[in-house]
Amino acid sequence: MFRRLFGKQEEKTQDELLLEESLQKTRGGVLGRIGTIFQANEITDELWDELEETLIMADVGMETTAELVEKTRSRVERDGIKATADAYLILKREMVNLLKADEPLQIEQPRILTVVLVVGVNGSGKTTTIGKLAYRYKQRGKKVVLAAGDTFRAAAIEQLQVWGKRAGVDVIAQAPGSDPAAVLFDAMRASQESRKAEILIVDTAGRLQNKFNLMQELEKMRRVAARQVHAAPHETLLVLDASTGQNAILQAKGFQETAGVTGIVLTKLDGTAKGGAVLSIKKVLGVPVRFVGSGEKIGDLAEFDPVAFVEGLVGE
Amino acid sequence: MDAESARLCTELPDYFSILPNRSGRQFVFESLSDKLQAVFSQLASHGKLSEADVNAALREVRLALLEADVNFKVVKDFVGRIKERAIGVEVMDSLTPAQQVVKIVNDELINLLGKPAPLNLSGQPPTVIMLVGLQGAGKTTMAGKLALRLRKQGQRPLLVAADVYRPAAIQQLEILGKQIDIPVYSEGTDVSPATIARNAIRVAKEKAHTVVILDTAGRLQIDDAMMQELEQVRLVARPADILLVVDAMTGQEAVHVAEGFHARVPTTGLIMTKIDGDARGGAALSIREVTGVPIKFLGTSEKLDGLEPFQPDRMASRILGMGDILTLIERAQENITEEDAAAMEERLASGQFDFEDFLDQLRQLKRLGSITDLLKMIPGMNQMAKDVDPQEATKNLKMVEAIISSMTVHERQNPHVLNGSRRRRIATGSGTTVNDVNQLVKQFKDMQKMMKQMGVMGGNRKKKRGRKGGRREGAGMFGGGNLMDMFGGR
């Protein structure tokens, strides 16, 4: 019913199914309680308080929570809505509106070479995500090449090479400790010349967004990319661990400022964490979620669909 | 504690005075300390506190804690306790109500954070330490850090690669082991972690290792099969310590993660990683509160020596924006020898401070960590740390070092001989301009003058910091104002 509201078809795509499956566990968690809250007979002050508490405990953040509750509440009061089910619908709609991307993903647009830069803090799941992305686009008939741009962390290159083998794509790497911008330069050359690749996905070392020098390094990589291929990198994806709290907003902000983040990949959604922080990120920075990761297997990646996400989050 | 609180209270006004006026512009707060500082600076301007004031303050405390990712329920309890103590005689009758509230919050925070706890190394060697946690928390890096630290303490650690799932996890540990020259036990990825653990402990006994550090694969606390595996490893390895490794950026979920792990493999301690980021680390408070397990270490950088024992009073001070001078002093003590410091102090006192000493100090300072890190640790400098452009500062430091390196020993010891042609030569040699050299020489002369004055004052200078920090402070680093000049502060 909610799906129809947004003009969606009834059949669920592969991606939607995967997303829903991974959110099953989440549903049992705190946010799943939202559905329960709205099973009450009446819309009372307690209901709004409980809603607020629930959203905060899902890492949605104080500001966004207050705004969501306020918007829903004023709509409900203005329209004289009495049924809790209708109020619930309004809340879900507000959440979906908050999450909807304004522009389509750039990865499959036709061009000589699409460069995707993958960035994030340490341990968020960049390398794993790249393995999954490579597999995804290979499956869709694209020629994909990976660049081992994390030359810092011990065995990061080997880790990417394992994923490259699993996905069946080439990995372009240099020795540990080499300049990541140089790796990128070579990889772009090779992608265009010998490998005839359509998509180049670039791994980078994990870095905390408050480390100035490391962030400068990303800026340099972007410059190098832009000099070789027009408008590259075409997508810069920030990989965000779903269990991250309010620091997620600072991460998105920091990486957007220096690395020009265009989208978020929300990882580890198979846990009990909800990644509620992405609501704030979209609101504050306008950066949409593009993919969700939900496991250690190569196929555990789905394109993000706000409707499915919200439904998975709060229940249908 | 009481002496500590007294110190805290008497020094409060200093911290307030460095805060910009809150009215006029919206603050973008970056840390819990900033928030509480702002709250209390407001309180300070009020004089006496009414119950409404306390409530207003507590609302801010609540918000700040929530935005610091402290769990909702933990915040509720915490604020409740503060309120109970804050409203009533204690605060109302107090002469300095703001300070009193700070003290209560500080006490309660220290109370909540718990007492520091060392590793359980008392049993029959080899002592087994097991690291557990979610994917990407930083277990493998932490294993390397612990090994390095334990060896410094005279132990003979053995690292064990029991993560057979993540691609290249074993290689990662092997590379780390090689970097710090500590052996790594591994059996590839086809053997069960429990078997690896059993064999590793046998090998450790044979080779007289005193500590075995088990690096396990990251897993979700709700993944039953994986948690079962962890239980098996525990049964086989009988670890003296099971340490839960948690990312400082973790949100509300930290509580469930900690409870989930604790229920299956009783954890004995918590390690918080990536504390060098700008996350507020509220997860530490939450986990501590729900599991009662002590926080043992903090991971402070990607380098393998980036490990600090947890200190609740320091952490609380940090949260309250009181700086972390003790960590700074400790780091200085680790990196600067007693003799160096004593010799330097003598030279300072006698006013014979030349470019050689200056270069020495510069290099010592560099060993202590990044400039912003250092500034953040100095009480009251936290705000200033934001105004320093780290790139600019590092560049300046490099330039200064280059200029001094291009001087002859004679010139360094006798700066007054630096005439025009010498300065030109130095500028060419160091790839700078004569103007840069001039500026450095001028700054140096100013500093020399200041040092001389300090030397004169030396004897009766008040030791404000108390504790063991006083003497070292006299021994150097640059004076506050000059420090900012050198680092290109705005």
Short mmCIF file of N, CA and C in Angstrom, two decimals, chain A residues 174-287:
data_model
loop_
_atom_site.label_atom_id
_atom_site.label_comp_id
_atom_site.label_asym_id
_atom_site.label_seq_id
_atom_site.Cartn_x
_atom_site.Cartn_y
_atom_site.Cartn_z
N GLN A 174 50.87 -1.57 -7.04
CA GLN A 174 52.31 -1.34 -6.95
C GLN A 174 52.77 -1.83 -5.59
N ALA A 175 54.04 -1.60 -5.29
CA ALA A 175 54.59 -2.08 -4.02
C ALA A 175 53.97 -1.30 -2.86
N PRO A 176 53.89 -1.95 -1.67
CA PRO A 176 53.41 -1.22 -0.48
C PRO A 176 54.26 0.02 -0.26
N GLY A 177 53.64 1.08 0.16
CA GLY A 177 54.36 2.31 0.46
C GLY A 177 54.49 3.25 -0.72
N SER A 178 54.05 2.81 -1.93
CA SER A 178 54.17 3.73 -3.07
C SER A 178 53.08 4.80 -3.01
N ASP A 179 53.26 5.84 -3.81
CA ASP A 179 52.33 6.96 -3.79
C ASP A 179 50.98 6.53 -4.39
N PRO A 180 49.90 6.65 -3.62
CA PRO A 180 48.60 6.22 -4.12
C PRO A 180 48.19 6.96 -5.40
N ALA A 181 48.59 8.21 -5.52
CA ALA A 181 48.26 8.97 -6.72
C ALA A 181 48.96 8.38 -7.93
N ALA A 182 50.16 7.87 -7.72
CA ALA A 182 50.91 7.24 -8.81
C ALA A 182 50.24 5.93 -9.22
N VAL A 183 49.76 5.19 -8.22
CA VAL A 183 49.04 3.95 -8.50
C VAL A 183 47.81 4.27 -9.35
N LEU A 184 47.11 5.32 -8.95
CA LEU A 184 45.90 5.72 -9.67
C LEU A 184 46.23 6.12 -11.11
N PHE A 185 47.31 6.88 -11.26
CA PHE A 185 47.75 7.33 -12.57
C PHE A 185 48.00 6.13 -13.49
N ASP A 186 48.78 5.19 -12.99
CA ASP A 186 49.09 3.99 -13.76
C ASP A 186 47.83 3.20 -14.08
N ALA A 187 46.96 3.07 -13.08
CA ALA A 187 45.75 2.28 -13.26
C ALA A 187 44.85 2.90 -14.33
N MET A 188 44.79 4.23 -14.35
CA MET A 188 43.96 4.90 -15.36
C MET A 188 44.53 4.70 -16.75
N ARG A 189 45.84 4.83 -16.83
CA ARG A 189 46.54 4.55 -18.10
C ARG A 189 46.22 3.15 -18.59
N ALA A 190 46.49 2.19 -17.71
CA ALA A 190 46.31 0.78 -18.08
C ALA A 190 44.86 0.48 -18.43
N SER A 191 43.93 1.07 -17.68
CA SER A 191 42.51 0.83 -17.94
C SER A 191 42.15 1.28 -19.34
N GLN A 192 42.72 2.41 -19.75
CA GLN A 192 42.36 2.95 -21.05
C GLN A 192 43.10 2.26 -22.18
N GLU A 193 44.37 1.94 -21.94
CA GLU A 193 45.19 1.39 -23.01
C GLU A 193 45.12 -0.13 -23.10
N SER A 194 45.84 -0.81 -22.22
CA SER A 194 45.94 -2.26 -22.40
C SER A 194 44.69 -3.02 -21.98
N ARG A 195 44.01 -2.55 -20.93
CA ARG A 195 42.91 -3.38 -20.40
C ARG A 195 41.54 -3.06 -21.00
N LYS A 196 41.46 -1.93 -21.67
CA LYS A 196 40.19 -1.53 -22.29
C LYS A 196 39.02 -1.61 -21.31
N ALA A 197 39.22 -1.09 -20.12
CA ALA A 197 38.18 -1.19 -19.09
C ALA A 197 37.13 -0.10 -19.25
N GLU A 198 35.93 -0.38 -18.76
CA GLU A 198 34.87 0.63 -18.76
C GLU A 198 34.75 1.29 -17.39
N ILE A 199 35.00 0.48 -16.35
CA ILE A 199 34.88 1.02 -14.99
C ILE A 199 36.17 0.73 -14.21
N LEU A 200 36.72 1.76 -13.63
CA LEU A 200 37.90 1.59 -12.77
C LEU A 200 37.48 1.95 -11.34
N ILE A 201 37.60 0.99 -10.43
CA ILE A 201 37.24 1.25 -9.03
C ILE A 201 38.53 1.35 -8.22
N VAL A 202 38.67 2.44 -7.50
CA VAL A 202 39.93 2.74 -6.83
C VAL A 202 39.80 2.60 -5.32
N ASP A 203 40.59 1.71 -4.74
CA ASP A 203 40.65 1.55 -3.29
C ASP A 203 41.56 2.64 -2.72
N THR A 204 41.27 3.07 -1.51
CA THR A 204 42.16 4.02 -0.84
C THR A 204 42.39 3.55 0.58
N ALA A 205 43.44 4.04 1.20
CA ALA A 205 43.71 3.67 2.59
C ALA A 205 42.66 4.29 3.49
N GLY A 206 42.30 3.59 4.56
CA GLY A 206 41.39 4.15 5.53
C GLY A 206 42.04 5.35 6.20
N ARG A 207 41.26 6.39 6.43
CA ARG A 207 41.81 7.56 7.10
C ARG A 207 40.71 8.23 7.91
N LEU A 208 41.12 8.79 9.05
CA LEU A 208 40.16 9.54 9.86
C LEU A 208 40.07 10.94 9.27
N GLN A 209 38.86 11.45 9.20
CA GLN A 209 38.63 12.68 8.46
C GLN A 209 39.31 13.90 9.09
N ASN A 210 39.79 13.77 10.33
CA ASN A 210 40.47 14.92 10.93
C ASN A 210 41.98 14.89 10.72
N LYS A 211 42.47 13.92 9.93
CA LYS A 211 43.91 13.88 9.64
C LYS A 211 44.16 14.66 8.36
N PHE A 212 44.62 15.85 8.56
CA PHE A 212 44.74 16.80 7.45
C PHE A 212 45.57 16.27 6.28
N ASN A 213 46.77 15.78 6.60
CA ASN A 213 47.67 15.35 5.53
C ASN A 213 47.09 14.21 4.71
N LEU A 214 46.44 13.29 5.41
CA LEU A 214 45.87 12.15 4.71
C LEU A 214 44.71 12.59 3.82
N MET A 215 43.97 13.59 4.27
CA MET A 215 42.88 14.08 3.45
C MET A 215 43.43 14.81 2.22
N GLN A 216 44.58 15.48 2.41
CA GLN A 216 45.22 16.15 1.28
C GLN A 216 45.61 15.15 0.20
N GLU A 217 46.00 13.97 0.67
CA GLU A 217 46.39 12.92 -0.26
C GLU A 217 45.22 12.55 -1.19
N LEU A 218 44.01 12.53 -0.61
CA LEU A 218 42.83 12.23 -1.43
C LEU A 218 42.60 13.32 -2.47
N GLU A 219 42.82 14.55 -2.04
CA GLU A 219 42.65 15.68 -2.95
C GLU A 219 43.60 15.53 -4.15
N LYS A 220 44.81 15.11 -3.83
CA LYS A 220 45.80 14.91 -4.88
C LYS A 220 45.35 13.81 -5.84
N MET A 221 44.81 12.74 -5.29
CA MET A 221 44.33 11.65 -6.14
C MET A 221 43.24 12.15 -7.09
N ARG A 222 42.37 12.98 -6.57
CA ARG A 222 41.30 13.54 -7.40
C ARG A 222 41.86 14.38 -8.54
N ARG A 223 42.87 15.17 -8.19
CA ARG A 223 43.50 16.02 -9.22
C ARG A 223 44.10 15.17 -10.32
N VAL A 224 44.80 14.13 -9.90
CA VAL A 224 45.44 13.24 -10.87
C VAL A 224 44.38 12.60 -11.77
N ALA A 225 43.28 12.19 -11.16
CA ALA A 225 42.21 11.54 -11.94
C ALA A 225 41.61 12.51 -12.95
N ALA A 226 41.38 13.73 -12.50
CA ALA A 226 40.71 14.72 -13.36
C ALA A 226 41.58 15.11 -14.55
N ARG A 227 42.90 15.07 -14.35
CA ARG A 227 43.80 15.44 -15.45
C ARG A 227 43.77 14.41 -16.56
N GLN A 228 43.48 13.16 -16.21
CA GLN A 228 43.54 12.09 -17.22
C GLN A 228 42.24 11.85 -17.95
N VAL A 229 41.15 11.87 -17.20
CA VAL A 229 39.85 11.62 -17.82
C VAL A 229 38.91 12.73 -17.41
N HIS A 230 38.17 13.25 -18.36
CA HIS A 230 37.26 14.36 -18.10
C HIS A 230 36.29 14.03 -16.96
N ALA A 231 36.20 14.94 -16.01
CA ALA A 231 35.24 14.86 -14.90
C ALA A 231 35.46 13.68 -13.95
N ALA A 232 36.62 13.05 -14.03
CA ALA A 232 36.90 11.94 -13.11
C ALA A 232 37.37 12.50 -11.76
N PRO A 233 37.13 11.81 -10.66
CA PRO A 233 36.31 10.61 -10.51
C PRO A 233 34.81 10.91 -10.66
N HIS A 234 34.11 10.03 -11.36
CA HIS A 234 32.71 10.30 -11.65
C HIS A 234 31.81 10.02 -10.46
N GLU A 235 32.22 9.07 -9.62
CA GLU A 235 31.54 8.88 -8.34
C GLU A 235 32.62 8.74 -7.28
N THR A 236 32.41 9.39 -6.13
CA THR A 236 33.28 9.17 -4.98
C THR A 236 32.40 8.64 -3.86
N LEU A 237 32.58 7.37 -3.55
CA LEU A 237 31.70 6.73 -2.58
C LEU A 237 32.36 6.67 -1.20
N LEU A 238 31.63 7.16 -0.22
CA LEU A 238 32.09 7.08 1.16
C LEU A 238 31.51 5.81 1.78
N VAL A 239 32.39 4.95 2.26
CA VAL A 239 31.92 3.71 2.88
C VAL A 239 31.74 3.95 4.37
N LEU A 240 30.53 3.70 4.82
CA LEU A 240 30.16 4.04 6.19
C LEU A 240 29.63 2.80 6.92
N ASP A 241 30.22 2.51 8.05
CA ASP A 241 29.80 1.39 8.89
C ASP A 241 28.44 1.75 9.52
N ALA A 242 27.45 0.84 9.37
CA ALA A 242 26.11 1.14 9.87
C ALA A 242 26.08 1.33 11.39
N SER A 243 27.09 0.80 12.09
CA SER A 243 27.08 0.95 13.54
C SER A 243 27.65 2.29 14.00
N THR A 244 28.07 3.13 13.05
CA THR A 244 28.64 4.42 13.41
C THR A 244 27.56 5.34 13.98
N GLY A 245 27.93 6.05 15.00
CA GLY A 245 26.99 6.99 15.61
C GLY A 245 27.04 8.35 14.95
N GLN A 246 26.97 9.38 15.75
CA GLN A 246 26.89 10.74 15.22
C GLN A 246 28.15 11.19 14.50
N ASN A 247 29.25 10.48 14.71
CA ASN A 247 30.47 10.83 13.98
C ASN A 247 30.29 10.64 12.47
N ALA A 248 29.29 9.85 12.09
CA ALA A 248 29.02 9.62 10.67
C ALA A 248 28.85 10.95 9.93
N ILE A 249 28.21 11.90 10.59
CA ILE A 249 27.96 13.19 9.93
C ILE A 249 29.28 13.94 9.73
N LEU A 250 30.13 13.90 10.75
CA LEU A 250 31.45 14.53 10.61
C LEU A 250 32.27 13.83 9.54
N GLN A 251 32.12 12.52 9.46
CA GLN A 251 32.84 11.77 8.43
C GLN A 251 32.40 12.23 7.04
N ALA A 252 31.08 12.25 6.85
CA ALA A 252 30.54 12.64 5.55
C ALA A 252 30.98 14.05 5.20
N LYS A 253 30.95 14.92 6.20
CA LYS A 253 31.32 16.31 5.99
C LYS A 253 32.80 16.43 5.62
N GLY A 254 33.64 15.78 6.40
CA GLY A 254 35.07 15.83 6.18
C GLY A 254 35.44 15.29 4.80
N PHE A 255 34.88 14.16 4.46
CA PHE A 255 35.21 13.55 3.18
C PHE A 255 34.57 14.30 2.01
N GLN A 256 33.43 14.90 2.26
CA GLN A 256 32.82 15.67 1.18
C GLN A 256 33.66 16.90 0.86
N GLU A 257 34.17 17.55 1.92
CA GLU A 257 34.94 18.76 1.71
C GLU A 257 36.21 18.52 0.90
N THR A 258 36.95 17.45 1.24
CA THR A 258 38.22 17.26 0.54
C THR A 258 38.13 16.26 -0.60
N ALA A 259 37.26 15.28 -0.48
CA ALA A 259 37.23 14.25 -1.52
C ALA A 259 36.00 14.36 -2.40
N GLY A 260 35.12 15.31 -2.13
CA GLY A 260 33.95 15.50 -2.97
C GLY A 260 33.04 14.29 -3.04
N VAL A 261 32.67 13.77 -1.88
CA VAL A 261 31.84 12.56 -1.83
C VAL A 261 30.52 12.78 -2.56
N THR A 262 30.15 11.80 -3.41
CA THR A 262 28.88 11.91 -4.14
C THR A 262 27.85 10.90 -3.66
N GLY A 263 28.29 9.92 -2.88
CA GLY A 263 27.35 8.92 -2.41
C GLY A 263 27.90 8.12 -1.24
N ILE A 264 26.98 7.44 -0.55
CA ILE A 264 27.36 6.65 0.62
C ILE A 264 27.13 5.17 0.33
N VAL A 265 28.03 4.33 0.80
CA VAL A 265 27.76 2.90 0.84
C VAL A 265 27.64 2.54 2.32
N LEU A 266 26.46 2.07 2.70
CA LEU A 266 26.22 1.74 4.11
C LEU A 266 26.52 0.25 4.30
N THR A 267 27.55 -0.05 5.10
CA THR A 267 27.98 -1.45 5.23
C THR A 267 27.58 -2.07 6.56
N LYS A 268 27.71 -3.38 6.62
CA LYS A 268 27.47 -4.16 7.84
C LYS A 268 26.04 -4.02 8.34
N LEU A 269 25.12 -3.91 7.40
CA LEU A 269 23.72 -3.74 7.74
C LEU A 269 23.09 -5.07 8.17
N ASP A 270 23.88 -6.15 8.09
CA ASP A 270 23.37 -7.43 8.55
C ASP A 270 23.46 -7.55 10.07
N GLY A 271 24.08 -6.57 10.72
CA GLY A 271 24.12 -6.56 12.18
C GLY A 271 22.84 -5.97 12.72
N THR A 272 22.86 -5.60 13.99
CA THR A 272 21.65 -5.03 14.58
C THR A 272 21.64 -3.51 14.44
N ALA A 273 22.76 -2.94 13.98
CA ALA A 273 22.81 -1.49 13.83
C ALA A 273 21.97 -1.06 12.64
N LYS A 274 21.42 0.12 12.71
CA LYS A 274 20.45 0.54 11.70
C LYS A 274 20.99 1.56 10.72
N GLY A 275 22.09 2.18 11.04
CA GLY A 275 22.60 3.20 10.15
C GLY A 275 21.68 4.40 10.05
N GLY A 276 20.97 4.68 11.13
CA GLY A 276 20.03 5.80 11.14
C GLY A 276 20.69 7.13 10.85
N ALA A 277 22.01 7.18 11.01
CA ALA A 277 22.74 8.43 10.78
C ALA A 277 22.64 8.91 9.34
N VAL A 278 22.35 7.98 8.41
CA VAL A 278 22.29 8.40 7.00
C VAL A 278 21.15 9.41 6.77
N LEU A 279 20.13 9.36 7.60
CA LEU A 279 19.04 10.33 7.47
C LEU A 279 19.57 11.75 7.65
N SER A 280 20.44 11.90 8.65
CA SER A 280 21.03 13.22 8.91
C SER A 280 21.99 13.63 7.80
N ILE A 281 22.74 12.65 7.31
CA ILE A 281 23.73 12.97 6.29
C ILE A 281 23.04 13.53 5.05
N LYS A 282 21.97 12.90 4.66
CA LYS A 282 21.24 13.37 3.48
C LYS A 282 20.68 14.77 3.75
N LYS A 283 20.16 14.95 4.95
CA LYS A 283 19.54 16.22 5.30
C LYS A 283 20.56 17.36 5.35
N VAL A 284 21.68 17.09 6.01
CA VAL A 284 22.67 18.15 6.22
C VAL A 284 23.53 18.38 4.97
N LEU A 285 23.94 17.31 4.32
CA LEU A 285 24.92 17.45 3.24
C LEU A 285 24.37 17.13 1.85
N GLY A 286 23.16 16.57 1.83
CA GLY A 286 22.57 16.24 0.52
C GLY A 286 23.21 15.05 -0.14
N VAL A 287 24.03 14.30 0.59
CA VAL A 287 24.68 13.13 -0.01
C VAL A 287 23.78 11.90 0.17
#
